[in-house]
mmCIF file of C-alpha atoms in Angstrom:
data_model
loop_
_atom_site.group_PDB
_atom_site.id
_atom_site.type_symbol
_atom_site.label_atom_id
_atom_site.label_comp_id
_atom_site.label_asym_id
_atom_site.label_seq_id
_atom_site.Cartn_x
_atom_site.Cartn_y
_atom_site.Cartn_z
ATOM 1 C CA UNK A 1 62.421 -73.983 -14.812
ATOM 2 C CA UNK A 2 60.980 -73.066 -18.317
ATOM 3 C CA UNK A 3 58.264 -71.081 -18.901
ATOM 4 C CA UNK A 4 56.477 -71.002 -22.643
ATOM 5 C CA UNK A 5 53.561 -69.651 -24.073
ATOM 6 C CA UNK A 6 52.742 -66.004 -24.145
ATOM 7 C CA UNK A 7 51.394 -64.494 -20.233
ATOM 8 C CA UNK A 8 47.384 -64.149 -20.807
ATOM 9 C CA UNK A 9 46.564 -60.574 -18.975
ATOM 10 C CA UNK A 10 44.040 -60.562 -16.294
ATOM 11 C CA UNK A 11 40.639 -60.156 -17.217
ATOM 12 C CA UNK A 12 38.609 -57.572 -16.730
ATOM 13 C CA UNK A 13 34.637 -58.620 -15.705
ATOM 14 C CA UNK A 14 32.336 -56.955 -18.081
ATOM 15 C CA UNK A 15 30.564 -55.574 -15.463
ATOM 16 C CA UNK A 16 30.165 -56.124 -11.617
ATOM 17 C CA UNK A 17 26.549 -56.877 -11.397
ATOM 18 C CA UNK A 18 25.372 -53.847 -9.874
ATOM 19 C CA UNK A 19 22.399 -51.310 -11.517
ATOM 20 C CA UNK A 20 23.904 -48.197 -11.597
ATOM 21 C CA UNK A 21 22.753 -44.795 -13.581
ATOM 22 C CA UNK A 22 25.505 -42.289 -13.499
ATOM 23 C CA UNK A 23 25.482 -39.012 -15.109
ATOM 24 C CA UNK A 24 28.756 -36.963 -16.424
ATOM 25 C CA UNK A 25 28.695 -33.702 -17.529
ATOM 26 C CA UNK A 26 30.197 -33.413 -21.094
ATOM 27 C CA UNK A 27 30.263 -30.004 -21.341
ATOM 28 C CA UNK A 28 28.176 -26.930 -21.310
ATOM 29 C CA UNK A 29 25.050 -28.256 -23.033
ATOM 30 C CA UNK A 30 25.922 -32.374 -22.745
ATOM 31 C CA UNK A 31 25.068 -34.670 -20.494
ATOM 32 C CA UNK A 32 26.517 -38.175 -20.822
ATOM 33 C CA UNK A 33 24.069 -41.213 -18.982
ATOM 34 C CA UNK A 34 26.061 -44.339 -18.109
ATOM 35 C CA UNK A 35 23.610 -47.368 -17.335
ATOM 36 C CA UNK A 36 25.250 -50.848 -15.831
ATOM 37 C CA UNK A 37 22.665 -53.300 -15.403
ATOM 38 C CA UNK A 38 22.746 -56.968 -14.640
ATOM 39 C CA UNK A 39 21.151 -59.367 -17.083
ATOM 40 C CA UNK A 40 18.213 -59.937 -14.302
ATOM 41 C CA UNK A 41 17.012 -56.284 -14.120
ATOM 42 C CA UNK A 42 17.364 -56.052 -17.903
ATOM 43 C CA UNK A 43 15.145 -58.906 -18.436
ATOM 44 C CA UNK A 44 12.555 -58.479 -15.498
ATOM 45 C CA UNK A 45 12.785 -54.662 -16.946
ATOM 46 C CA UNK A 46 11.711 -55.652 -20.707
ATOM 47 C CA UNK A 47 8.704 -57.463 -19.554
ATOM 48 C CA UNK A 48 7.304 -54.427 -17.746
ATOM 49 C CA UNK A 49 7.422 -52.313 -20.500
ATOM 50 C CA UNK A 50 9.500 -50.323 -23.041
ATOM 51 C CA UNK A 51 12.699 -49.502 -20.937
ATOM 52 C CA UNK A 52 12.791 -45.370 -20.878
ATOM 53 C CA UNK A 53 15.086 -43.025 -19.812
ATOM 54 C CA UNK A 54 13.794 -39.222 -18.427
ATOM 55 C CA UNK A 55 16.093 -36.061 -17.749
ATOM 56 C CA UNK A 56 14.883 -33.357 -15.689
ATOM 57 C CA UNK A 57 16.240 -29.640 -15.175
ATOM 58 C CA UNK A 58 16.534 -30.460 -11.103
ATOM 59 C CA UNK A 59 18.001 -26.880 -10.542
ATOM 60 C CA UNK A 60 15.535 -24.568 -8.503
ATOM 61 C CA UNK A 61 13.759 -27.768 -7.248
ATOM 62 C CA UNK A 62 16.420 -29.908 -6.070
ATOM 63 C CA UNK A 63 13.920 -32.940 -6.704
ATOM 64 C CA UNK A 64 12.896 -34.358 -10.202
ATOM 65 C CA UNK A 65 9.528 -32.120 -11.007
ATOM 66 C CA UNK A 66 6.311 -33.754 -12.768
ATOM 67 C CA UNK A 67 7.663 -33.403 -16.587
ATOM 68 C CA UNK A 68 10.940 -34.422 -17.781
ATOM 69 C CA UNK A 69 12.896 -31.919 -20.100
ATOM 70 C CA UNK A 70 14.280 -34.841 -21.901
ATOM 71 C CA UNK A 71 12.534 -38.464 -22.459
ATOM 72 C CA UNK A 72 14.203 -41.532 -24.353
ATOM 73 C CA UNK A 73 12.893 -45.027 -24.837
ATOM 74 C CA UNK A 74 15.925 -46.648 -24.730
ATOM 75 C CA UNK A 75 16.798 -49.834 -27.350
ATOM 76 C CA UNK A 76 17.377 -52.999 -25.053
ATOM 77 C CA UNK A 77 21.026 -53.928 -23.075
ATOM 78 C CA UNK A 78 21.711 -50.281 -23.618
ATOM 79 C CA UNK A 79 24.991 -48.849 -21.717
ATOM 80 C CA UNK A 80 24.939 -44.916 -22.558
ATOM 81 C CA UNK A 81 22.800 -42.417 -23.785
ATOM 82 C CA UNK A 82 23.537 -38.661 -24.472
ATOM 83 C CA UNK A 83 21.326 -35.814 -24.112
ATOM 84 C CA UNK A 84 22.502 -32.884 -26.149
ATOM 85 C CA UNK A 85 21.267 -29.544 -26.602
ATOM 86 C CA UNK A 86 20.549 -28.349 -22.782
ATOM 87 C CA UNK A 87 20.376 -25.716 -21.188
ATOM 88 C CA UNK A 88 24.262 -24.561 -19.712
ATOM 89 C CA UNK A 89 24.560 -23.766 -15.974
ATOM 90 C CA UNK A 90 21.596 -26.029 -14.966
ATOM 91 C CA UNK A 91 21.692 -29.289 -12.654
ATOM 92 C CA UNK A 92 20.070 -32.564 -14.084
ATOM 93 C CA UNK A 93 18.585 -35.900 -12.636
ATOM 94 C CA UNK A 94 17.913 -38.861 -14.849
ATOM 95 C CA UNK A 95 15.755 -41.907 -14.122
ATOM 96 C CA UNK A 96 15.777 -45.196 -15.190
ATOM 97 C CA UNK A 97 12.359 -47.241 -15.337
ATOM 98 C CA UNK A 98 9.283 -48.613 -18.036
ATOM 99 C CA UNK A 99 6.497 -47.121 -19.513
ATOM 100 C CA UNK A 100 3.413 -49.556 -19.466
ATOM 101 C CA UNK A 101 0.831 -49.909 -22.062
ATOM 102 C CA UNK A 102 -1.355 -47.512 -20.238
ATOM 103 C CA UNK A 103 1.853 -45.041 -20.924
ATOM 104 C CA UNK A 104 2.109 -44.710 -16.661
ATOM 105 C CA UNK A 105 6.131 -44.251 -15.981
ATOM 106 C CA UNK A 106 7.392 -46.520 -13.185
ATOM 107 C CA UNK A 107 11.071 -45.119 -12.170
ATOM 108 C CA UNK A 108 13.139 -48.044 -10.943
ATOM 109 C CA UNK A 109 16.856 -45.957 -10.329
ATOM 110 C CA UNK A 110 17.360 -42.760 -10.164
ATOM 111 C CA UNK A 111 20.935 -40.981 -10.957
ATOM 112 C CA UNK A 112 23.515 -38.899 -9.052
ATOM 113 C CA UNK A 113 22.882 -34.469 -10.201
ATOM 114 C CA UNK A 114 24.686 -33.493 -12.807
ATOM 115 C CA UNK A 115 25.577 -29.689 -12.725
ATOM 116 C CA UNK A 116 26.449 -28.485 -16.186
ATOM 117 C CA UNK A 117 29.425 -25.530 -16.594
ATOM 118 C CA UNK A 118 27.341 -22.269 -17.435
ATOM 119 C CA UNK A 119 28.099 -20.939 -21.457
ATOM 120 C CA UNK A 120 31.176 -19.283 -22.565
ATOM 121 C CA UNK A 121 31.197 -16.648 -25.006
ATOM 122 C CA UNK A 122 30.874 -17.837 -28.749
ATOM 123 C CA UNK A 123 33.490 -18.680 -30.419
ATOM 124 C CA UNK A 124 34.263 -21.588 -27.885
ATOM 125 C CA UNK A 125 35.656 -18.962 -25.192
ATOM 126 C CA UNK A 126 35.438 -15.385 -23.820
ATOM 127 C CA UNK A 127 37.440 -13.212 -25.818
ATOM 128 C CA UNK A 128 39.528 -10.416 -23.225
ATOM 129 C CA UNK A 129 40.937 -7.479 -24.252
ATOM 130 C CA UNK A 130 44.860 -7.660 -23.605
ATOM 131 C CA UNK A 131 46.452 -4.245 -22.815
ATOM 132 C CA UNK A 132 50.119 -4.075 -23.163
ATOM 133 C CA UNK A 133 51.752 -0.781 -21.915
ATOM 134 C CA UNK A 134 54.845 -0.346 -23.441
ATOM 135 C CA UNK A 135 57.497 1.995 -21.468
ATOM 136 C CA UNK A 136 58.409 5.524 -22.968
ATOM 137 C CA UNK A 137 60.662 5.550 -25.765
ATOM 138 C CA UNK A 138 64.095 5.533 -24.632
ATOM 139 C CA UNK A 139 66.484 8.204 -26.090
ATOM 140 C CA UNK A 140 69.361 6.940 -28.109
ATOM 141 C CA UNK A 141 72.113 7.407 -26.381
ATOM 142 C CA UNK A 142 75.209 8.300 -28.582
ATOM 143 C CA UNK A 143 78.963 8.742 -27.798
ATOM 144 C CA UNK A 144 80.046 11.786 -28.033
ATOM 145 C CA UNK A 145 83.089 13.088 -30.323
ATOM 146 C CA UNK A 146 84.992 15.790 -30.926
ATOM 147 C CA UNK A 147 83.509 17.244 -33.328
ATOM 148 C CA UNK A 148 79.970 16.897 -32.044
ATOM 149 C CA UNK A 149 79.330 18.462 -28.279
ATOM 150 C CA UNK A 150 76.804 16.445 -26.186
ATOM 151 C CA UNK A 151 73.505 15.916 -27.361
ATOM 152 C CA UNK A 152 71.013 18.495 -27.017
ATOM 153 C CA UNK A 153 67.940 16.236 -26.586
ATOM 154 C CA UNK A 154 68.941 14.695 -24.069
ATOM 155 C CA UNK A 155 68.106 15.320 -20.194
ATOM 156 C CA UNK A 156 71.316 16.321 -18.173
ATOM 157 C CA UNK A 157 71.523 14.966 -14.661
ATOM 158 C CA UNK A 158 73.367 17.872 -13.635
ATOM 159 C CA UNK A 159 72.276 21.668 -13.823
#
């Protein structure tokens, strides 16, 4: 039995039909949103409205409050979206939904929290103060000669 041609690798679906909203935390002030939607929610979703994503600062209230820290309208079949320059140590929501001509916000999927590392120090980390203790000095010990007795600096274990 012959085999010819060059094995194809499986392929991978580009996506799996599902509308999801996922945040990841990028790091101290970046949030990273990941959108999958199918091709139906895109479309019934652009002719609601312009297709917007909000942020809110969820920390103290545990629910998204009235007024978003962070609001994008987002270009159509977007994937991702990040929101930079937040505030460290907080925990944020995002929402996924239109804005209609009257400029009412209709949220259609909401994300999982997002709770962002609090700042380090500047200079990209927290600088410590390293103490190294270094053991007394030890004394030279020397062989003695002839001509020279014992050393005199040194401690004698015997009295």
């Amino acid at each position: 039995m012959s085999v010819t041609g060059t094995p194809m690798p499986p392929s991978w679906p580009a996506g799996y039909n599902e509308n999801v909203l996922v945040l990841l935390v990028q790091g101290p002030g970046v949030v990273f949103a990941y959108l999958e939607l199918s091709d139906h929610f895109w479309g019934a979703l652009l002719r609601q409205g312009q297709p917007v994503v909000r942020l809110y600062d969820t920390t103290d209230a545990g629910v998204p409050p009235a007024q978003p820290v962070r609001e994008v309208a987002l270009p159509p079949y977007t994937a991702d979206w990040y929101f930079r320059g937040l505030v460290a140590g907080r925990t944020y929501v995002a929402e996924l939904g239109w804005r209609d001509p009257e400029g009412v916000f209709v949220s259609l999927l909401r994300s999982n929290p997002a709770a962002t590392p609090a700042q380090r120090g500047e200079g990209g980390g927290a600088r410590r103060k390293t103490v190294v203790a270094f053991p007394p000095a030890v004394p030279v010990w020397r062989r003695e000669s002839e001509e020279e007795g014992p050393p005199e600096d040194l401690p004698s274990s015997y009295s």
